[in-house]
Short mmCIF file of C-alpha atoms and ligand atoms in Angstrom, two decimals:
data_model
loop_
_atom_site.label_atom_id
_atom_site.label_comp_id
_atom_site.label_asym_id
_atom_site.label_seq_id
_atom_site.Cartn_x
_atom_site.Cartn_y
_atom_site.Cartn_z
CA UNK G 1 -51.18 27.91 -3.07
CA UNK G 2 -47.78 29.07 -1.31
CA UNK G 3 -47.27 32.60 0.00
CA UNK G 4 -43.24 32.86 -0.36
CA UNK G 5 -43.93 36.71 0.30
CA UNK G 6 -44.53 36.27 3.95
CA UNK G 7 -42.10 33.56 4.08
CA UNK G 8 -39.74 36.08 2.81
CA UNK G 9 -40.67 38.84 4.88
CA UNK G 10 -39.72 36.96 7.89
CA UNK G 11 -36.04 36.36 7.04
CA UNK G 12 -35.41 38.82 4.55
CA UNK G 13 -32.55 40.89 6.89
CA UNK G 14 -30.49 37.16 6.71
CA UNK G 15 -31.53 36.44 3.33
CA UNK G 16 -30.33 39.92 2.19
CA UNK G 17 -26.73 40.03 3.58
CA UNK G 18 -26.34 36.29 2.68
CA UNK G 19 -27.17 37.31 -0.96
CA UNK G 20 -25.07 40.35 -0.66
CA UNK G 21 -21.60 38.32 0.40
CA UNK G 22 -22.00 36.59 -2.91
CA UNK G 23 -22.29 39.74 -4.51
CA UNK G 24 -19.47 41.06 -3.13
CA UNK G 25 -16.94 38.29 -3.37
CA UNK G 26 -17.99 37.23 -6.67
CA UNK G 27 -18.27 33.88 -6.32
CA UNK G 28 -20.90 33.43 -8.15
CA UNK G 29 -20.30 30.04 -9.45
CA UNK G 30 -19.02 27.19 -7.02
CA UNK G 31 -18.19 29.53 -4.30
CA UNK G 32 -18.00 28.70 -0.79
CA UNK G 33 -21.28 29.10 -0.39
CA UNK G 34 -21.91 26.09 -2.05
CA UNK G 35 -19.83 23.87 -0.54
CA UNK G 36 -21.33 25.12 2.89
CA UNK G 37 -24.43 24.03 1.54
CA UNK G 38 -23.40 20.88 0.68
CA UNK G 39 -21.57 20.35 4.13
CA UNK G 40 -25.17 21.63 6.18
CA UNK G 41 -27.36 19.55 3.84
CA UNK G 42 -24.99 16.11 4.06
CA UNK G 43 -24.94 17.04 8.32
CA UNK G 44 -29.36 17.57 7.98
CA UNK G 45 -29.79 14.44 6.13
CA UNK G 46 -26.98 12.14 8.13
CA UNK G 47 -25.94 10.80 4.35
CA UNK G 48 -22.33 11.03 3.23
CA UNK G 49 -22.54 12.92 0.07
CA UNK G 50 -24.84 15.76 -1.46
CA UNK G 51 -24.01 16.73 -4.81
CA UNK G 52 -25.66 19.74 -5.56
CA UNK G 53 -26.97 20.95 -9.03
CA UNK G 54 -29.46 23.12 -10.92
CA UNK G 55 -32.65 21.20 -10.70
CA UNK G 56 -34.62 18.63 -9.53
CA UNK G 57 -35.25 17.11 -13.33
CA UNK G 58 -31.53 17.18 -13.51
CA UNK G 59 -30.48 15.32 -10.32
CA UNK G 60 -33.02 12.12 -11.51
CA UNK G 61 -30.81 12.50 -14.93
CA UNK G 62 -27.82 12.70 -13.20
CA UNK G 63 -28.89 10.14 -10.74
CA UNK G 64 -29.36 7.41 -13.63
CA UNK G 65 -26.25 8.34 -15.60
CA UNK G 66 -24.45 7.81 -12.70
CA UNK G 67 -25.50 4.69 -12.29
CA UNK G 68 -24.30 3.92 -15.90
CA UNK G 69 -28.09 2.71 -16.81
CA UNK G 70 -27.97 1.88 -20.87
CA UNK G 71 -30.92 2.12 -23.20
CA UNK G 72 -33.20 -0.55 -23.10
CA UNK G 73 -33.04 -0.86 -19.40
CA UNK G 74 -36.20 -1.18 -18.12
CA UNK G 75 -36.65 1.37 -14.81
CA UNK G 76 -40.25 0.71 -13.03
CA UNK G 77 -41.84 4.08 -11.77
CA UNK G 78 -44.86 5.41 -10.43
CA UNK G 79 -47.74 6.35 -12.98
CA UNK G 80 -49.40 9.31 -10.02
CA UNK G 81 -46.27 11.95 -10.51
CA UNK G 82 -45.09 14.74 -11.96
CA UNK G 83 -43.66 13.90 -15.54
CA UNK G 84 -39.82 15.00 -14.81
CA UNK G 85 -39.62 11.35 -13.28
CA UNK G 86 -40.28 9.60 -16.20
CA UNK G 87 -39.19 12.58 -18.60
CA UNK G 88 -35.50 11.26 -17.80
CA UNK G 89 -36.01 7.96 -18.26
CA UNK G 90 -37.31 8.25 -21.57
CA UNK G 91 -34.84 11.28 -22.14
CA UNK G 92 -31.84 8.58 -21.40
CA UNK G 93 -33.34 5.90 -23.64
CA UNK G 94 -34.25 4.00 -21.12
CA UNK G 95 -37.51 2.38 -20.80
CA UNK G 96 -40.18 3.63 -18.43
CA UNK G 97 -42.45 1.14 -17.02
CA UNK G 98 -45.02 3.00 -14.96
CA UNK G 99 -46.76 1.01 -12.16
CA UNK G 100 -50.08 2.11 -10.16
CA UNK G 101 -49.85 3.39 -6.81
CA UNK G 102 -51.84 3.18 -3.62
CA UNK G 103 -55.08 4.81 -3.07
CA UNK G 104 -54.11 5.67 0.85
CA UNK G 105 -50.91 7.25 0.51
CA UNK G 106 -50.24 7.90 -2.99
CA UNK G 107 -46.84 6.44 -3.35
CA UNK G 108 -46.02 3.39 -5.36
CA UNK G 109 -47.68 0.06 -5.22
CA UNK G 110 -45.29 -2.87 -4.10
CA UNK G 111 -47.38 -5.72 -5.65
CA UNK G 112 -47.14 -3.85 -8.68
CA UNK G 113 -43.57 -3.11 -8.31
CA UNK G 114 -43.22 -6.87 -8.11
CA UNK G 115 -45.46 -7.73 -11.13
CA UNK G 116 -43.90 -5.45 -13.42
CA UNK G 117 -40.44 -6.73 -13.19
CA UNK G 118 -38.45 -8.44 -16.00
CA UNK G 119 -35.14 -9.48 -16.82
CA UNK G 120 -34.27 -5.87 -18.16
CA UNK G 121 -35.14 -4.14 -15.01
CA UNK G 122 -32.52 -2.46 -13.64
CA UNK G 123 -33.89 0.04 -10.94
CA UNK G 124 -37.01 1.37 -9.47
CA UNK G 125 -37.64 4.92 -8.66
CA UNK G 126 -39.81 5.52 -5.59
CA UNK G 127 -41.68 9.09 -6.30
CA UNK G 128 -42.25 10.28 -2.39
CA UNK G 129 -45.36 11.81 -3.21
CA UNK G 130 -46.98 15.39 -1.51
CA UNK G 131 -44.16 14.44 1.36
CA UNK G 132 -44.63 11.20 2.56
CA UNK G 133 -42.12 8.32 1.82
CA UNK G 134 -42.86 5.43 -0.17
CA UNK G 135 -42.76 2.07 1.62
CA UNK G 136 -38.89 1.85 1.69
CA UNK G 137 -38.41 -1.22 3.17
CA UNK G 138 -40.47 -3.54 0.55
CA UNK G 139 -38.72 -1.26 -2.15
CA UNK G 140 -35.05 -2.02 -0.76
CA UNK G 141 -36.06 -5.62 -0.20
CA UNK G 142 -37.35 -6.12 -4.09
CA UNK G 143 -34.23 -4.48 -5.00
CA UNK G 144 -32.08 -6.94 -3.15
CA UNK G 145 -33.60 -9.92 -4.45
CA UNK G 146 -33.71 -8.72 -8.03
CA UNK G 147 -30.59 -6.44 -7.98
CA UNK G 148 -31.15 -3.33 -8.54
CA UNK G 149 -30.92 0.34 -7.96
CA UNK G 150 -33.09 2.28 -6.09
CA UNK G 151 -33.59 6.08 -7.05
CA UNK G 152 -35.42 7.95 -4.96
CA UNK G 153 -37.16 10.59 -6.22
CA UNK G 154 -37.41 13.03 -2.81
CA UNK G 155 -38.36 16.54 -4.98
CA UNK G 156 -41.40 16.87 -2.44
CA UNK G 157 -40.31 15.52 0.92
CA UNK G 158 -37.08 16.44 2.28
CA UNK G 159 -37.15 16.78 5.74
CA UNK G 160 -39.56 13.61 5.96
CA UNK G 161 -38.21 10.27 8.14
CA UNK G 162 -39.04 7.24 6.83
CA UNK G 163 -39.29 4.80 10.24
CA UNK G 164 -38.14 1.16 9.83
CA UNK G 165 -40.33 -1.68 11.07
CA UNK G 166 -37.71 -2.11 13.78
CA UNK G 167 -38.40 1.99 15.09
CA UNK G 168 -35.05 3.06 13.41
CA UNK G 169 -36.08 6.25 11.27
CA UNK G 170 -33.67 7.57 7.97
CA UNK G 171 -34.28 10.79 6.20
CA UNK G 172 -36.68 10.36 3.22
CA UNK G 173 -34.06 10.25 -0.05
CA UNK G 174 -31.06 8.77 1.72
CA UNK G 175 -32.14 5.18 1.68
CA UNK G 176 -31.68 4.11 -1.90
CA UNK G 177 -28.44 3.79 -4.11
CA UNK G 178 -29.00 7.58 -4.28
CA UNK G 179 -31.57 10.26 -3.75
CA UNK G 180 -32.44 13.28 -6.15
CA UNK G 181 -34.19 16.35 -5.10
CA UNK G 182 -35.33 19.90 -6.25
CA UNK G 183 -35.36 23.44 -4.58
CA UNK G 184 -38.02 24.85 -6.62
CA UNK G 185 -39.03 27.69 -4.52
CA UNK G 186 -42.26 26.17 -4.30
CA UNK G 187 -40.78 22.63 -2.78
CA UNK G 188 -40.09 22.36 1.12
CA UNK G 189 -36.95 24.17 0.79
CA UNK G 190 -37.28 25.83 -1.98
CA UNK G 191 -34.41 28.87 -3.47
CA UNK G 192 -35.70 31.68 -5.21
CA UNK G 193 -34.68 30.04 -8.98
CA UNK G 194 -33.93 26.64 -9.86
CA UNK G 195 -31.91 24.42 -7.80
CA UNK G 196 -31.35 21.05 -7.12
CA UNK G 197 -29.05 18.03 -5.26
CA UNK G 198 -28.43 14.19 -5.40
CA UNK G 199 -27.40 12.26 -2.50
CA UNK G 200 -25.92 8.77 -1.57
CA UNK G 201 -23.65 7.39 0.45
CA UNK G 202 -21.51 4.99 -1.88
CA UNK G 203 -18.34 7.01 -2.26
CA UNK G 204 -17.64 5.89 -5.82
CA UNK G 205 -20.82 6.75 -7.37
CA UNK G 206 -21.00 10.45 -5.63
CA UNK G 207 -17.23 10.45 -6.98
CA UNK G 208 -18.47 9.37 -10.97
CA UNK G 209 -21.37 12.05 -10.02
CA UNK G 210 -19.40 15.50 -9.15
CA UNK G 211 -17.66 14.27 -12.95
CA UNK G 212 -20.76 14.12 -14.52
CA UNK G 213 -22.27 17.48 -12.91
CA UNK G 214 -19.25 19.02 -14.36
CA UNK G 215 -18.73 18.13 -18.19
CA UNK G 216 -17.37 14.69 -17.58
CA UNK G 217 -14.37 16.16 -15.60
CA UNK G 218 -12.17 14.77 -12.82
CA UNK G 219 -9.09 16.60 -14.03
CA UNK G 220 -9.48 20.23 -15.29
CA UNK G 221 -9.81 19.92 -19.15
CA UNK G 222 -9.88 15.89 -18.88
CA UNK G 223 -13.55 14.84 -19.71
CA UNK G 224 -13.51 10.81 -19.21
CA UNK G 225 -17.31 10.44 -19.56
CA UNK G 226 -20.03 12.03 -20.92
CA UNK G 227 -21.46 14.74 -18.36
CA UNK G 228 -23.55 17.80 -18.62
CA UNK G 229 -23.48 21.35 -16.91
CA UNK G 230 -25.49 21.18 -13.93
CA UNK G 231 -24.70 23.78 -11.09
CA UNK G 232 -26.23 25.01 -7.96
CA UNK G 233 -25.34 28.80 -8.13
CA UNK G 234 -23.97 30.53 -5.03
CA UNK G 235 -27.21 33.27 -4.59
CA UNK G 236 -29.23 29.73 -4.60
CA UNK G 237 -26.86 28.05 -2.05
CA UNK G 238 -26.45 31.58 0.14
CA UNK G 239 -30.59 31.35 -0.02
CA UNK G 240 -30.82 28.05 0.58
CA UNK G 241 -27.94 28.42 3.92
CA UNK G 242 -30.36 30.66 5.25
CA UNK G 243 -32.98 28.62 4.89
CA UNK G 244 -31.87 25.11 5.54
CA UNK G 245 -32.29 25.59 9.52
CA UNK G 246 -35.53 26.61 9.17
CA UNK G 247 -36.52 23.37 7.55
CA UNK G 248 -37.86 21.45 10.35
CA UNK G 249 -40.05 24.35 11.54
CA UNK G 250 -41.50 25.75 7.92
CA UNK G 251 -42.12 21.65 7.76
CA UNK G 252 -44.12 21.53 11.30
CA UNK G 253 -45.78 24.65 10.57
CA UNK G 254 -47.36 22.70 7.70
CA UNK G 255 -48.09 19.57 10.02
CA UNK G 256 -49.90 22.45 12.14
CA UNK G 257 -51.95 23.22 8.94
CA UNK G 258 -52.40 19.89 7.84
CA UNK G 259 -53.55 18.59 11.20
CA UNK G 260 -56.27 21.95 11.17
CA UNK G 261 -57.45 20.51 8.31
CA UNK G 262 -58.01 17.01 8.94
CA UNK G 263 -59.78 18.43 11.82
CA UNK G 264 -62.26 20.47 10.08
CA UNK G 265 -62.78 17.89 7.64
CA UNK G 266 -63.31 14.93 10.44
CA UNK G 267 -66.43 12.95 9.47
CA UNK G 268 -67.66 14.91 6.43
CA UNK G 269 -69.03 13.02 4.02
CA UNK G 270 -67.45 12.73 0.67
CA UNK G 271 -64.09 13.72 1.96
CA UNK G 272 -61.04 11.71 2.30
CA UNK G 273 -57.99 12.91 4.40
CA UNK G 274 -54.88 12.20 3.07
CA UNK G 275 -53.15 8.84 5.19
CA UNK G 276 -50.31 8.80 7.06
CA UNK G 277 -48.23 5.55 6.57
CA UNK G 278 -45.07 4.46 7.15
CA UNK G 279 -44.82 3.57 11.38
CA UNK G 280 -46.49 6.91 12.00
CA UNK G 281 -49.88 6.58 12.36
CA UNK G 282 -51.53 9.88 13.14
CA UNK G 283 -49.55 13.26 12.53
CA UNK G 284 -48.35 13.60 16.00
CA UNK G 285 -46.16 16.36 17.33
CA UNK G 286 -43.12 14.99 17.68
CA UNK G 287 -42.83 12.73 14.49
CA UNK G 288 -41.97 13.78 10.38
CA UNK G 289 -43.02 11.32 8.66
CA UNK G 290 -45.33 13.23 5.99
CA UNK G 291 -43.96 16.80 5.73
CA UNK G 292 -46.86 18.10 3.43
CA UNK G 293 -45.87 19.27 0.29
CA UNK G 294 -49.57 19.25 -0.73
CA UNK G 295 -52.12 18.17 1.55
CA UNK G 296 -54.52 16.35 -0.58
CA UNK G 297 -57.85 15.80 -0.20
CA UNK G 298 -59.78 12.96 -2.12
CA UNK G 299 -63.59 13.89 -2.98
CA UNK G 300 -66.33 11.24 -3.82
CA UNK G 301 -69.95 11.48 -4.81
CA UNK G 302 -68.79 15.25 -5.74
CA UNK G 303 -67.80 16.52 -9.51
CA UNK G 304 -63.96 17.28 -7.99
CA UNK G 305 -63.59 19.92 -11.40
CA UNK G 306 -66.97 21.90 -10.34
CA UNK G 307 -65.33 22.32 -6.74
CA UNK G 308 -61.97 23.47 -8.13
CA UNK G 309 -64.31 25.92 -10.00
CA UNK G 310 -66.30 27.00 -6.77
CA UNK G 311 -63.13 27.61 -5.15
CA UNK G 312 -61.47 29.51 -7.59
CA UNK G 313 -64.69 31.84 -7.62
CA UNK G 314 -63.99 32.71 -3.47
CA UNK G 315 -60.63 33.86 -4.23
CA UNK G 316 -59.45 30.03 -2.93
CA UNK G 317 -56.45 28.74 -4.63
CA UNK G 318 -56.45 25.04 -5.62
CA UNK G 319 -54.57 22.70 -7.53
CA UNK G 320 -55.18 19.42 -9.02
CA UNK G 321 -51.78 17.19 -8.89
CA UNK G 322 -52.11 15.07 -10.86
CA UNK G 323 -55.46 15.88 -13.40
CA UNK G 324 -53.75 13.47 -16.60
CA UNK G 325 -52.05 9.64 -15.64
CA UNK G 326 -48.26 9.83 -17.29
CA UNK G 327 -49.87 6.76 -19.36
CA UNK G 328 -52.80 8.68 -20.89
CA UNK G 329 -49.92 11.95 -21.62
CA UNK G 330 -48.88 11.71 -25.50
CA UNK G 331 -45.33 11.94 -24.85
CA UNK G 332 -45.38 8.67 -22.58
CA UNK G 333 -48.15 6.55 -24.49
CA UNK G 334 -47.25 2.86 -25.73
CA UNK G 335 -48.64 -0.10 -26.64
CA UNK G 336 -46.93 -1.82 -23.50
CA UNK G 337 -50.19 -0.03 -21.12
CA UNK G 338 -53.34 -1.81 -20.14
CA UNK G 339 -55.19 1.22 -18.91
CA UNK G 340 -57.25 -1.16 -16.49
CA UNK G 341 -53.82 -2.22 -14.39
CA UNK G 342 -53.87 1.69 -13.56
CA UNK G 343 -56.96 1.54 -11.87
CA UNK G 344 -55.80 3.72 -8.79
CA UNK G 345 -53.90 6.59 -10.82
CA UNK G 346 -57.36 6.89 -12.85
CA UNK G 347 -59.67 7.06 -10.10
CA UNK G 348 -57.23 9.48 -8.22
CA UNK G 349 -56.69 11.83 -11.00
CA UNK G 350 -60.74 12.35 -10.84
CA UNK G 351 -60.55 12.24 -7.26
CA UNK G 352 -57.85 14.75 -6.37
CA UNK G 353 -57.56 18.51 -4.83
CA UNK G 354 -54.82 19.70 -3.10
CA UNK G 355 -55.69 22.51 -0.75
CA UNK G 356 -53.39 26.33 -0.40
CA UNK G 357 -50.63 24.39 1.58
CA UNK G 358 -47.43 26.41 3.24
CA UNK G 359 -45.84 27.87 6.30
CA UNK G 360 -47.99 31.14 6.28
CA UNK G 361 -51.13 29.80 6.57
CA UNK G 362 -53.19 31.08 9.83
CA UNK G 363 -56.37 29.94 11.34
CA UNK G 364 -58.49 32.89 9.46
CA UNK G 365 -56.84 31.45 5.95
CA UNK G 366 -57.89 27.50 7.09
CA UNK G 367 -61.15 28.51 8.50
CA UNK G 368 -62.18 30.22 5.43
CA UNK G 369 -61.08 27.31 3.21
CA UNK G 370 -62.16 24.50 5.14
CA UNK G 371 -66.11 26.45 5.61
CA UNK G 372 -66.16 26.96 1.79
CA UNK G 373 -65.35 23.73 1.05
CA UNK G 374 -67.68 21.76 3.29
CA UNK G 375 -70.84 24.58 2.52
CA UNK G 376 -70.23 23.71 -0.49
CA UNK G 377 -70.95 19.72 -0.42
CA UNK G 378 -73.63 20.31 2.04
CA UNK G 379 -75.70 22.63 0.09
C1 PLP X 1 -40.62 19.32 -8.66
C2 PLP X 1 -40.45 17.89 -8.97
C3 PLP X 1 -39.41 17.45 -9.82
C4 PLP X 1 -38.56 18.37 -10.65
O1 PLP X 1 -37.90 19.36 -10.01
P1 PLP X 1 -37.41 20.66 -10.82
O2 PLP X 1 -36.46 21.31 -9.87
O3 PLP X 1 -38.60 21.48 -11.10
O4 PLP X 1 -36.73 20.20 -12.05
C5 PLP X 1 -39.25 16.09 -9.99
N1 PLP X 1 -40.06 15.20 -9.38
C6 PLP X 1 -41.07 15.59 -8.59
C7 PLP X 1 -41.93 14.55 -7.95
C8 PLP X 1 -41.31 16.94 -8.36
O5 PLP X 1 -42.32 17.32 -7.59
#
């Protein structure tokens, strides 16, 4: 699905030498490499504070603690996504209410948003799915109205603008109260371990944050709340320095795929491209606005699981994201679900394949995939 070899390959003099100052100044923990992280990453994003730690899971956590949510709040959350998002919620004691999303573009539903608030809600955490942002604006506005925090969960689009209705654009996680996102080296910029960052630009919260990150501290043996050890280490941040300019380009190259793709598949039968929403309307050259984590396709009138299958047979990685709704999982069953208001995460999680997706990927690779794929429906 992602060849981090050849990514690898290309920078691996930098990547070396970066690794190797750590190694030699022992830093290994909080170093200066770090905080140049942080620095490049807050300058990338144009938001005032990154606060980096060690995953993705952990920044939502963090996120929601900083926020001082208390259990029993309700926090409304997108039923299509990976389960960290509403692992914390539940983890916290808070109360996940999952929502449907849209059949287009994946990301959360805003009439559903609006339908599943109550007087306990007390935020809403926009999931920007595969690498396309949620519709921000509604979000923000529903927010407003109702008062409360936004939490954007950016794990698989950094890099990605969101564009205003007015043309303004704003990086993809800096929009809410604060933004959480993960460097698994699978992600968009991903380290070679686990790694992760929160951002926002409210200077108190990113101030009761770097506490929490660290044990509860603000004074050196002085723990006022109740934090946790989260850390970015300095071989993830010297990785991730090297890698950081590179972001805009390892995210066109996967535009470059993507748009191959939607090429190929143009007209077939049976196959849905995946939308672009949010003020861009085709994947243009010069815009961002989906940054393809996954490029997903949607498959009708097909069994999706016989495809996988077919794939998997010509040496063609594939992966279904998201095969089980989080309301169908054990762990996040209840009573409170009608399975028929998740109409959309159902028929997606049958529909579903996303295709080998990353900045490698040559013409050879797409033609191959692409020819399989569409043999296969027409045979
Ligand atoms: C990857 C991912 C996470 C979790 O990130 P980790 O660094 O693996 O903890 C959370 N949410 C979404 C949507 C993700 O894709």
């Amino acid at each position: 699905m992602v060849d981090l070899k050849g990514q690898y390959n290309d920078i691996k003099d930098t990547i070396n030498s970066s690794i190797q100052d750590v190694l030699e100044n022992t830093a290994y923990i909080n170093g200066p490499k770090v905080h140049e992280f942080q620095k490049n990453l807050e300058t990338y994003l144009g938001v005032k504070h990154v606060i980096p730690c060690a995953n993705g899971t952990d920044a939502l956590q963090i996120a929601m603690m900083g926020l001082g949510l208390k259990p029993g709040d309700e926090v409304i959350t997108a039923n299509f996504t990976f389960a960290a998002t509403v692992e914390v919620i539940a983890l916290l004691n808070l109360t996940p209410v999952l929502v449907d999303v849209n059949e287009d573009d994946f990301n959360i539903n805003i009439e559903a948003i609006k339908n599943a608030i109550t007087p306990k809600t007390k935020a809403i955490v926009p999931v920007h799915l595969f690498g396309q942002s949620a519709n921000m604006e509604a979000i923000m506005d529903i927010a407003k109205t109702h008062n409360l925090f936004v939490i954007e969960d950016n794990a698989q689009a950094i890099g990605a603008n969101y564009t205003y209705k007015n043309g303004t654009k704003a990086k993809a996680g800096t929009i809410g109260h604060v933004g959480a996102t993960s460097f698994f080296p699978s992600k968009n910029l991903g380290c070679y371990g686990d790694g992760g960052a929160i951002f926002t630009n409210n200077d108190d919260l990113a101030h009761t944050i770097r506490g929490i990150v660290n044990h509860g501290m603000y004074k050196r043996y002085h723990h006022d709340v109740v934090g946790v050890n989260s850390r970015l280490d300095s071989i993830q941040a010297a990785v991730l320095n090297t890698k950081l300019p590179k972001l805009d380009t390892y995210n066109k190259a996967r535009q470059t795929a993507a748009k191959k793709y939607n090429k190929a598949f143009e007209g077939v039968d049976k196959i849905t491209i995946p939308k672009i929403a949010n003020g861009c309307k085709t994947i243009c050259d010069a815009c961002d606005c989906h940054v393809f984590h996954q490029y997903t396709l949607r498959v009708k009138g097909i069994d999706r699981d016989a495809l996988v299958k077919h794939l998997n047979e010509n040496e063609i990685p594939c992966g279904v994201y998201y095969p089980i709704p989080l309301h169908k999982q054990k762990a996040y069953v209840d009573s409170r679900y009608n399975d028929t208001d998740f109409a959309v995460t159902n028929q997606l999680a049958k529909e579903v394949i996303s295709l080998p997706m990353h900045t490698e990927l040559d013409n050879e690779q797409i033609a191959y995939i692409t020819s399989t794929i569409i043999n296969y429906i027409n045979e």
